[in-house]
Amino acid sequence: MNDSRPSDSTSVLFVCLGNICRSPLAEGIFAGMAETRELGGRFRVDSAGTAGYHVGERADRRSIAVAAAHGVRLTGRARQVSQRDVHEPGVVVAMDRSNQRSLERLRGRKGRAEIVLMRDYDTDADSPDVPDPYYGGPDGFEEVYRILERSCRSLLDDLCARAD
Ligand code: 4NP
C-alpha cells in the first residue's frame, strides 16, 4: 500500500485580499523552505484571496520579481477562498487581521480549519499585519519578502514540532 496518502500531509493555505501580492509570495517561500528541508511531502501548500478581483491572474509582477531575486518562482494563478478551504482540517494563514476576520466569518461554527495570523510567527514584528504593498513601490515588496521569510521559517518550525 502507498503510505504517502494525502491525508498524511498537512494543508497550509496562505490568504490575503487579492491573492496576487502577499499570499503567493508566502506560498512560494514556505514551499521552498519545506523543499530545502526535504519536507515537501509533509505539506500541501496553496494560496487564495478573500476577494475575487484578480481571479485567474498571475501574481503581481513586483511579487514575481522580488521572489525571483531570492530564487523563488511564483507560478500559480489567483483564486478566491472557498468554504471548503475553511471547512476541511488544515492551517489557514491570514496575512492581516482583516483577512483573518473574513476567514472566521466564512468558517462559521462548523469549519475545522485552524485560522492563524502570519505575523504571530514573526520573530521581529512591529505590527500584527503583513502590510499590503499593492499601492506602494518596490521597497514595500522587499520589506514584505523579509517579513514573510521570518514568519514562514517559524511557522514551518512550529508545524514540524507539532508533528514530532
Ligand atoms: P494582496 O494585495 O492582498 O497582497 O494580493 C492586493 C492586491 C490587489 C488589491 C489589493 C491588495 N486590489 O485592491 O485590487
mmCIF file of N, CA and C and ligand atoms in Angstrom, residues 16-23 53-54 132-135, ligand 1:
data_model
loop_
_atom_site.group_PDB
_atom_site.id
_atom_site.type_symbol
_atom_site.label_atom_id
_atom_site.label_comp_id
_atom_site.label_asym_id
_atom_site.label_seq_id
_atom_site.Cartn_x
_atom_site.Cartn_y
_atom_site.Cartn_z
ATOM 1 N N CYS A 16 -4.540 36.314 1.503
ATOM 2 C CA CYS A 16 -4.527 37.781 1.602
ATOM 3 C C CYS A 16 -5.805 38.290 0.939
ATOM 4 N N LEU A 17 -5.813 39.539 0.500
ATOM 5 C CA LEU A 17 -7.036 40.088 -0.091
ATOM 6 C C LEU A 17 -7.169 39.676 -1.568
ATOM 7 N N GLY A 18 -6.148 39.983 -2.353
ATOM 8 C CA GLY A 18 -6.255 39.786 -3.796
ATOM 9 C C GLY A 18 -5.634 38.501 -4.327
ATOM 10 N N ASN A 19 -4.810 37.841 -3.523
ATOM 11 C CA ASN A 19 -4.054 36.640 -3.927
ATOM 12 C C ASN A 19 -3.110 36.910 -5.102
ATOM 13 N N ILE A 20 -2.603 38.155 -5.171
ATOM 14 C CA ILE A 20 -1.597 38.433 -6.207
ATOM 15 C C ILE A 20 -0.291 39.002 -5.628
ATOM 16 N N CYS A 21 -0.309 39.543 -4.407
ATOM 17 C CA CYS A 21 0.921 40.137 -3.844
ATOM 18 C C CYS A 21 1.477 39.306 -2.693
ATOM 19 N N ARG A 22 0.799 39.327 -1.529
ATOM 20 C CA ARG A 22 1.390 38.734 -0.321
ATOM 21 C C ARG A 22 1.266 37.218 -0.269
ATOM 22 N N SER A 23 0.049 36.679 -0.464
ATOM 23 C CA SER A 23 -0.105 35.232 -0.234
ATOM 24 C C SER A 23 0.621 34.360 -1.266
ATOM 25 N N TYR A 53 -11.300 39.951 -7.056
ATOM 26 C CA TYR A 53 -10.959 40.920 -8.123
ATOM 27 C C TYR A 53 -9.968 40.381 -9.159
ATOM 28 N N HIS A 54 -9.060 39.529 -8.740
ATOM 29 C CA HIS A 54 -7.944 39.143 -9.618
ATOM 30 C C HIS A 54 -7.951 37.656 -9.973
ATOM 31 N N ASP A 132 0.046 45.688 3.210
ATOM 32 C CA ASP A 132 -0.375 45.465 1.829
ATOM 33 C C ASP A 132 0.495 46.340 0.917
ATOM 34 N N PRO A 133 1.315 45.752 0.051
ATOM 35 C CA PRO A 133 2.252 46.544 -0.753
ATOM 36 C C PRO A 133 1.673 47.012 -2.090
ATOM 37 N N TYR A 134 0.389 46.677 -2.366
ATOM 38 C CA TYR A 134 -0.166 46.830 -3.719
ATOM 39 C C TYR A 134 -0.055 48.248 -4.257
ATOM 40 N N TYR A 135 -0.364 49.250 -3.419
ATOM 41 C CA TYR A 135 -0.374 50.636 -3.913
ATOM 42 C C TYR A 135 0.959 51.350 -3.697
HETATM 43 P P1 4NP B 1 -2.720 41.269 -1.871
HETATM 44 O O1 4NP B 1 -2.640 42.788 -2.411
HETATM 45 O O2 4NP B 1 -3.949 41.200 -0.997
HETATM 46 O O3 4NP B 1 -1.466 41.109 -1.073
HETATM 47 O O4 4NP B 1 -2.793 40.369 -3.091
HETATM 48 C C1 4NP B 1 -3.684 43.414 -3.070
HETATM 49 C C2 4NP B 1 -3.928 43.177 -4.406
HETATM 50 C C3 4NP B 1 -4.933 43.834 -5.059
HETATM 51 C C4 4NP B 1 -5.718 44.747 -4.377
HETATM 52 C C5 4NP B 1 -5.496 44.986 -3.033
HETATM 53 C C6 4NP B 1 -4.468 44.317 -2.387
HETATM 54 N N1 4NP B 1 -6.761 45.448 -5.056
HETATM 55 O O5 4NP B 1 -7.386 46.322 -4.448
HETATM 56 O O6 4NP B 1 -7.008 45.186 -6.256
#
